[in-house]
Coordinates of C-alpha atoms and ligand atoms in Angstrom, one line a residue:
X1 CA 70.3 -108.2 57.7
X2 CA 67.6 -108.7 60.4
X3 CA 64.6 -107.2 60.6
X4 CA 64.6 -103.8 62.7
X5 CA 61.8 -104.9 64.7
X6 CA 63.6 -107.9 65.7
X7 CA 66.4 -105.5 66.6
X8 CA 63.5 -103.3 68.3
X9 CA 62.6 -106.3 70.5
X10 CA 66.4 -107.3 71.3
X11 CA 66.6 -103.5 72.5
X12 CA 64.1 -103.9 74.5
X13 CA 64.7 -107.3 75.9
X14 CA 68.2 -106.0 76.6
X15 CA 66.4 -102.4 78.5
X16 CA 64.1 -104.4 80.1
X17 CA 66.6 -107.8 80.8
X18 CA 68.2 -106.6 83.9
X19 CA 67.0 -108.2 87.0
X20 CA 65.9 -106.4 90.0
X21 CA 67.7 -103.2 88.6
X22 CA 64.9 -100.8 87.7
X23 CA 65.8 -99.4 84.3
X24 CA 64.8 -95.6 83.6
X25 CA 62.8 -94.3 81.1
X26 CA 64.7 -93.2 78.3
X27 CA 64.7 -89.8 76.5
X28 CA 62.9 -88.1 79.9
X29 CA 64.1 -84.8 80.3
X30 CA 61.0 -83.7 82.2
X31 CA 61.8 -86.2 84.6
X32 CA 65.1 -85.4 85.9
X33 CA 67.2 -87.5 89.1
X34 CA 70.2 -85.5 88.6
X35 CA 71.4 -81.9 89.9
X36 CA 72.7 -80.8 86.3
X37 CA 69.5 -82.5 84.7
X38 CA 67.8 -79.9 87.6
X39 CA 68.9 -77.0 86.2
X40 CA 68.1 -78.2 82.3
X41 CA 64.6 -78.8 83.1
X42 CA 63.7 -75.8 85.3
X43 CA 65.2 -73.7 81.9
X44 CA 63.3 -76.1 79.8
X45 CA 60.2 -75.2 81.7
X46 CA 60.8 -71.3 81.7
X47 CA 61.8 -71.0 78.1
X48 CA 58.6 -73.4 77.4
X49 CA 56.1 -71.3 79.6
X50 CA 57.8 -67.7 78.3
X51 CA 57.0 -69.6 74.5
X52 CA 53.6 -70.3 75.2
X53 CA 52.7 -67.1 76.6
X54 CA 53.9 -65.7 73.4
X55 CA 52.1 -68.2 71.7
X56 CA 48.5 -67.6 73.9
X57 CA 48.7 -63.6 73.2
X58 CA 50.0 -64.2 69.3
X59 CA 47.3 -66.4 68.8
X60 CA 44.6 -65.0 70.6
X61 CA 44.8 -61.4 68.8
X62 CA 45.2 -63.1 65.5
X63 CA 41.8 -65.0 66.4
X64 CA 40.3 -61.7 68.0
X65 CA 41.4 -59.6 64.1
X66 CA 40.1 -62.5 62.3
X67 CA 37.1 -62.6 64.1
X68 CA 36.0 -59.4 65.1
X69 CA 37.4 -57.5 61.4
X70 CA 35.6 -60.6 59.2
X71 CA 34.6 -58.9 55.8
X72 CA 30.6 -58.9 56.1
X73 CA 28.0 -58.7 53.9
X74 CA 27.3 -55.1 53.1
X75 CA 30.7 -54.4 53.8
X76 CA 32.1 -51.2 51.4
X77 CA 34.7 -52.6 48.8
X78 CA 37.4 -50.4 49.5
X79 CA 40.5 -50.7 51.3
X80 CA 40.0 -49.9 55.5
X81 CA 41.8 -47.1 57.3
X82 CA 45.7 -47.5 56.8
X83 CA 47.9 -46.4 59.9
X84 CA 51.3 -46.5 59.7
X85 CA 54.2 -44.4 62.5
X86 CA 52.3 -45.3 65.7
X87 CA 55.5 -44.4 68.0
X88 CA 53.7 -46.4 70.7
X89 CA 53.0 -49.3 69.0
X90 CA 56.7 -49.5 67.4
X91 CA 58.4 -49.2 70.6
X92 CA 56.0 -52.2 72.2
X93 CA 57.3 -54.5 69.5
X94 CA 60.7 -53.4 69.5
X95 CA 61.2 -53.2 73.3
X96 CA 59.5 -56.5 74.5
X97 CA 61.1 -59.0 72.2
X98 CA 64.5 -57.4 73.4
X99 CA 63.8 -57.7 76.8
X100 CA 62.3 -61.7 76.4
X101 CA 65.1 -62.5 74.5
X102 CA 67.4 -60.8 77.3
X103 CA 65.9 -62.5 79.8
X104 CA 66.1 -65.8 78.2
X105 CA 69.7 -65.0 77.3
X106 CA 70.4 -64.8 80.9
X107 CA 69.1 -67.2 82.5
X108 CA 70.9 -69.5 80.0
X109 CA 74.1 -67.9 80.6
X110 CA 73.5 -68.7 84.5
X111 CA 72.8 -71.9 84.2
X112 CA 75.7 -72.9 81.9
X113 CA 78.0 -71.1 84.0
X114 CA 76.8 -72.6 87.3
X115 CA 77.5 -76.5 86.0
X116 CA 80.4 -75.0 84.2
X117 CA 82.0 -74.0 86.8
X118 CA 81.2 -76.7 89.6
X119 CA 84.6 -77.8 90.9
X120 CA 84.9 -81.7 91.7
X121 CA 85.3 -82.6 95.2
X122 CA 87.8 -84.4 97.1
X123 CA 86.4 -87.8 96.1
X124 CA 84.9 -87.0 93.0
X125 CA 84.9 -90.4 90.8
X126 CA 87.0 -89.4 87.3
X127 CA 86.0 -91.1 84.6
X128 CA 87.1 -90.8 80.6
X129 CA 84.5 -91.2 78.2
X130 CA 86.0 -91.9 75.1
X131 CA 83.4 -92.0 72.0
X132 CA 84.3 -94.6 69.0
X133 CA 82.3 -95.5 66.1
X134 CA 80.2 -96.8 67.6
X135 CA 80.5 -97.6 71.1
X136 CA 81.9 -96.0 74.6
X137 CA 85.0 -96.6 75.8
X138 CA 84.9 -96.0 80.0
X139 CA 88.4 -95.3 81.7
X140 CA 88.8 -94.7 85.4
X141 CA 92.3 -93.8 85.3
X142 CA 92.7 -93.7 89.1
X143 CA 90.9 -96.7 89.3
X144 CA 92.7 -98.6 86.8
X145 CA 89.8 -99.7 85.3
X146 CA 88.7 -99.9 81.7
X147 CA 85.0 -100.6 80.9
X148 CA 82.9 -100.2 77.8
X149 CA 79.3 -98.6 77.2
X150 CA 78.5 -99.0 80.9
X151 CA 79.4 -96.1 83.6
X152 CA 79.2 -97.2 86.7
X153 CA 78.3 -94.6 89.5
X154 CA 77.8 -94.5 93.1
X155 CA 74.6 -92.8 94.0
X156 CA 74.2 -89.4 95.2
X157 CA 72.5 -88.7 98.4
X158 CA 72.6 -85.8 100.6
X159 CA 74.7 -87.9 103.9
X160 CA 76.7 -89.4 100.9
X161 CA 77.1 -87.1 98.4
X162 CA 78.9 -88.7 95.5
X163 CA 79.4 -86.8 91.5
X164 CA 81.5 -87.9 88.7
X165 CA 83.5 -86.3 86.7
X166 CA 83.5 -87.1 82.9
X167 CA 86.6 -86.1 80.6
X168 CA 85.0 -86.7 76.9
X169 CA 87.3 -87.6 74.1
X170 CA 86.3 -89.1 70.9
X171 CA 88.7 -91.5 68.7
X172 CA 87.4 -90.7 65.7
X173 CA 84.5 -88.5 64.4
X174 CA 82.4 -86.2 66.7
X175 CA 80.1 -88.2 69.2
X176 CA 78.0 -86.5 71.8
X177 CA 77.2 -87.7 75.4
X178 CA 73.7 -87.4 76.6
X179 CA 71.8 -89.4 79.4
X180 CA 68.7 -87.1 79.5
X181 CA 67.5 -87.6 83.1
X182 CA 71.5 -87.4 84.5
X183 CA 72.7 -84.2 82.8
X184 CA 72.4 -82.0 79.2
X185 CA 74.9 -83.2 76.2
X186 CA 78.1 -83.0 75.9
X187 CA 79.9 -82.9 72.4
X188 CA 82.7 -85.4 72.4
X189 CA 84.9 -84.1 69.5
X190 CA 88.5 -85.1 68.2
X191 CA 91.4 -83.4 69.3
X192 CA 89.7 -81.5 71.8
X193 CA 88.5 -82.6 75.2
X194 CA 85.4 -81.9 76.7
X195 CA 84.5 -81.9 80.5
X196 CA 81.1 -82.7 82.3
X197 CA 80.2 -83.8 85.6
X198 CA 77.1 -86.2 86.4
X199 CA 75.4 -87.4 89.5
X200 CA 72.3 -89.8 90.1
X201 CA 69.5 -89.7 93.1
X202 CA 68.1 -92.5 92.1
X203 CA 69.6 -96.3 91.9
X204 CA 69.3 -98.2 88.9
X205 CA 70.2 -97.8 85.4
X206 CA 70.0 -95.0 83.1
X207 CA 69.6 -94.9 79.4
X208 CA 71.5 -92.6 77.4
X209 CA 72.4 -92.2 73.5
X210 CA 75.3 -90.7 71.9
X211 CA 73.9 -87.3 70.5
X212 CA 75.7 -86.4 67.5
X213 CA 75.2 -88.1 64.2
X214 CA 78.5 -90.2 63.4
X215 CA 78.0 -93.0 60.9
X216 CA 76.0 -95.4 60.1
X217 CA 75.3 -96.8 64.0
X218 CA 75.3 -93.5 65.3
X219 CA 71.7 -95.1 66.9
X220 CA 72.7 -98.0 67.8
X221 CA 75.2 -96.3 70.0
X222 CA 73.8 -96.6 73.6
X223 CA 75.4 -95.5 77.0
X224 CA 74.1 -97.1 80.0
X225 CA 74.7 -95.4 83.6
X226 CA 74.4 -98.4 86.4
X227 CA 74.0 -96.0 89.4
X228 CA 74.9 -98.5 92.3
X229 CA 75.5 -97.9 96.5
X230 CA 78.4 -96.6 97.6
X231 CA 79.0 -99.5 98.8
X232 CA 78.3 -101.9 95.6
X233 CA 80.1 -99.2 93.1
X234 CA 83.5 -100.3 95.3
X235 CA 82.5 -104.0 94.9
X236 CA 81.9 -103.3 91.6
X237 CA 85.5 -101.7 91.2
X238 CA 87.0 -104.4 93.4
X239 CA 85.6 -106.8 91.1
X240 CA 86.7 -104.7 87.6
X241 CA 90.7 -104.2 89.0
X242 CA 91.4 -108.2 89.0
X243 CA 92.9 -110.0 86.0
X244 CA 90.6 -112.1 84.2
X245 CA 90.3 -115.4 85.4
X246 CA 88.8 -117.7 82.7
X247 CA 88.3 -121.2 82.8
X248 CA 88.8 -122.3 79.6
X249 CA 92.0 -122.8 78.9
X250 CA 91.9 -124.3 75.2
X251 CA 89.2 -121.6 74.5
X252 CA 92.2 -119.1 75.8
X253 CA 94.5 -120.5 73.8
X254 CA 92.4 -120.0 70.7
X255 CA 91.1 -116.6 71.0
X256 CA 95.3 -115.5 72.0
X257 CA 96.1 -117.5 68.4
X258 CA 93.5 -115.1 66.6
X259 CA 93.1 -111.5 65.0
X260 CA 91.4 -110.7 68.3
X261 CA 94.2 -109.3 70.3
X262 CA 94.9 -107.0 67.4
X263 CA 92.2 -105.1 68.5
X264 CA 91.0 -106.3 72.4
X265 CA 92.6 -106.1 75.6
X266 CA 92.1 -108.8 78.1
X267 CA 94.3 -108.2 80.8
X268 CA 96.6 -110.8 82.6
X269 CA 97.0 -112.1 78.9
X270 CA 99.1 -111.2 76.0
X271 CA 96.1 -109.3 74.2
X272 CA 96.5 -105.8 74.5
X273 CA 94.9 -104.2 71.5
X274 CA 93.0 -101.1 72.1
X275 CA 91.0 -100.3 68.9
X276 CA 88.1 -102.6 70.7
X277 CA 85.8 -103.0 73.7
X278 CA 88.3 -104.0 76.6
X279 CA 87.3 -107.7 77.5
X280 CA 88.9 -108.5 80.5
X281 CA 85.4 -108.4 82.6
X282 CA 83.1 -108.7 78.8
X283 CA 80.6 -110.9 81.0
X284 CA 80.0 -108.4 84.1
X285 CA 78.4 -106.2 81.3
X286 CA 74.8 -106.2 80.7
X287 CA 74.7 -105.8 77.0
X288 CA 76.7 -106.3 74.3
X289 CA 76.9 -104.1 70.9
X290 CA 77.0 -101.1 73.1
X291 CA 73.7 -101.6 74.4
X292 CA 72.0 -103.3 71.4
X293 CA 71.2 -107.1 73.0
X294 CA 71.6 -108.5 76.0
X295 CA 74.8 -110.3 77.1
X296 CA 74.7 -113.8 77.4
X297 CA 76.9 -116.5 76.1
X298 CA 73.8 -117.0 72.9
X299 CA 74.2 -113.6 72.0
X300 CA 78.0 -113.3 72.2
X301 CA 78.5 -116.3 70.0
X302 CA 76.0 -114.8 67.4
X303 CA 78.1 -111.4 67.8
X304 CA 81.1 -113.5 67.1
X305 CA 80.3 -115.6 64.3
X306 CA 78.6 -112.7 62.5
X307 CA 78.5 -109.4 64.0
X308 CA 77.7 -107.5 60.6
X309 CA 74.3 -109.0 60.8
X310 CA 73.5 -107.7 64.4
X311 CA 75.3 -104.4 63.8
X312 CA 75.8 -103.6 60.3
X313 CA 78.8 -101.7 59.0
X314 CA 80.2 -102.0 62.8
X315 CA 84.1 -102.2 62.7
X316 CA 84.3 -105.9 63.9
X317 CA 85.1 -107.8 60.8
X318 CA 83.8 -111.6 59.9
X319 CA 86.5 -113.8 61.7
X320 CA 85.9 -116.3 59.7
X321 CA 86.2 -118.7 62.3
X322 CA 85.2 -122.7 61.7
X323 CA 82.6 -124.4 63.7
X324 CA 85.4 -125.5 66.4
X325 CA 86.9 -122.5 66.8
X326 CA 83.8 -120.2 66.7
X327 CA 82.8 -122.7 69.9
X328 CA 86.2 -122.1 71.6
X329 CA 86.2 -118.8 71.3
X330 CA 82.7 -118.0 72.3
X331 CA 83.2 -120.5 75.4
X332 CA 86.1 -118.4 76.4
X333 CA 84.5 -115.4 76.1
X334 CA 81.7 -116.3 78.2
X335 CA 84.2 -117.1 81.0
X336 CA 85.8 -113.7 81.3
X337 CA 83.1 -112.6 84.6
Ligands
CUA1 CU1 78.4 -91.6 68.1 CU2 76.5 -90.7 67.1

């Protein structure tokens, strides 16, 4: 098993290994760049001011009592004044938290409602999220395309305004989708199907985690948004809607002869399983492992030959490939752009 700091640094290597793209801080809720993410934080920021008001005037009269009603020296031993029924005083404590936690209430109920109930536009990209343990499958069913762990997205601008449309289904155990600066969580449980929509202002790629706990790699299950142009996300589709095109032919041959097509899809060839990552475009991906490491043909022949040791108790078994075929493979898979 390797080190978690080496898996810390591969992480990062990974978050940081992505050209020119500027990757966004992870986890930032106070930093949103999305309308949905908008709404989150401004509630965030009211229910975190109405909280520390309480907090200010709790505190400060505790300090005041403590202070000012201090026993003293000469102080007579007996027990102070008791008051007990002050009408005025029971009303104040009764009414106010009634009224805080109606307003709070509220204003929660509005803002769920309002992304609730946002209808997709004309051109609204519809994507299916569905959550496995422990990695994302990405469908765009009009598009035709099936991705993994990345969403692509065209960017949202006010002359181009562009949202997507998530339909969340899980394959197994309950997953939860959450890119903090894009949009609040979504649960993604089985048997029922959950809806969400998301937009980006800002290019570049967002980090994300699933947010339920689901097993043992519940952490190590990353989501990536890639918010592109308008223009690039339909390169970027172009580009996703061809058949693969390898050129390795003997590596091909190898990787069709294996357990692999049990469980991956590589479309224009006979493997067509679906339990795994699609592979038909595995190298246009930035990271493998559902965001663990960084693709590149190094780490995708370490993922092959062992991928318990990158991602233990993942659902990709030992192939138990020799030397030759462990090359082939690897080779072949590094082909599939
Ligand atoms: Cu999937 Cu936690």
């Amino acid at each position: 098993m390797r080190h978690p700091r080496v898996l810390f640094g591969l992480w990062l290597a990974a978050a940081c290994s992505v050209g020119a793209q500027q990757v966004h801080s992870i986890g930032n809720i106070f930093r949103p760049l999305g309308d949905s993410a908008d709404s989150v934080f401004r509630i965030s920021v009211l229910t975190l001011s109405i909280c520390a008001t309480i907090f200010v005037v709790v505190g400060g009269l505790l300090t005041y009592a403590i202070i000012r009603f201090r026993s003293r020296a000469g102080d007579h031993a007996t027990e102070p004044a008791q008051v007990y029924g002050s009408n005025q005083i029971e009303i104040a404590w009764t009414v106010i938290p009634i009224l805080i936690v109606f307003v709070l209430t509220m204003s929660a109920a509005r803002v769920t409602s309002a992304i609730q109930d946002k209808r997709a536009p004309a051109d609204a990209v519809k994507v299916t999220v569905v959550g496995h343990q422990w990695w994302w499958e990405i469908r765009y069913p009009e598009l035709g395309i099936v991705a993994a762990n990345e969403l692509h997205i065209p960017l949202n601008s006010k002359t181009n305004p562009k949202y997507t449309f998530l339909t969340l289904e899980s394959a197994d155990v309950a997953h939860g989708f959450w890119v903090p600066q894009l949009s609040g969580k979504t649960d993604v449980i089985p048997n029922r199907t959950n809806k969400m929509w998301i937009d980006a202002r800002e290019l570049g790629v967002y980090l994300g985690n699933c947010s339920e706990y689901c097993g043992t790699q519940h952490a190590n299950m990353l989501i990536r948004v890639v918010v592109d142009t308008p223009e690039d996300f339909d390169k970027w589709v172009a580009a996703q809607k061809t058949e693969a095109a390898p050129d390795e032919a003997t590596g091909q041959q190898t990787f069709l002869s294996l357990n692999c097509v049990n469980c991956h899809t590589v479309r224009g060839t006979p493997a067509q399983g679906k339990f795994g990552p699609d592979l038909t475009h595995l190298m246009s991906r930035q990271t493998i492992a559902s965001g663990m490491i960084p693709n590149n043909a190094r780490n995708v022949r370490s993922w092959v030959s062992d991928p318990q040791s990158i991602k233990p108790g993942n659902l990709m078994p030992d192939m138990q490939l020799d030397e030759k075929q462990l090359e082939q493979v690897s080779a072949y898979l590094a082909s599939l752009k």
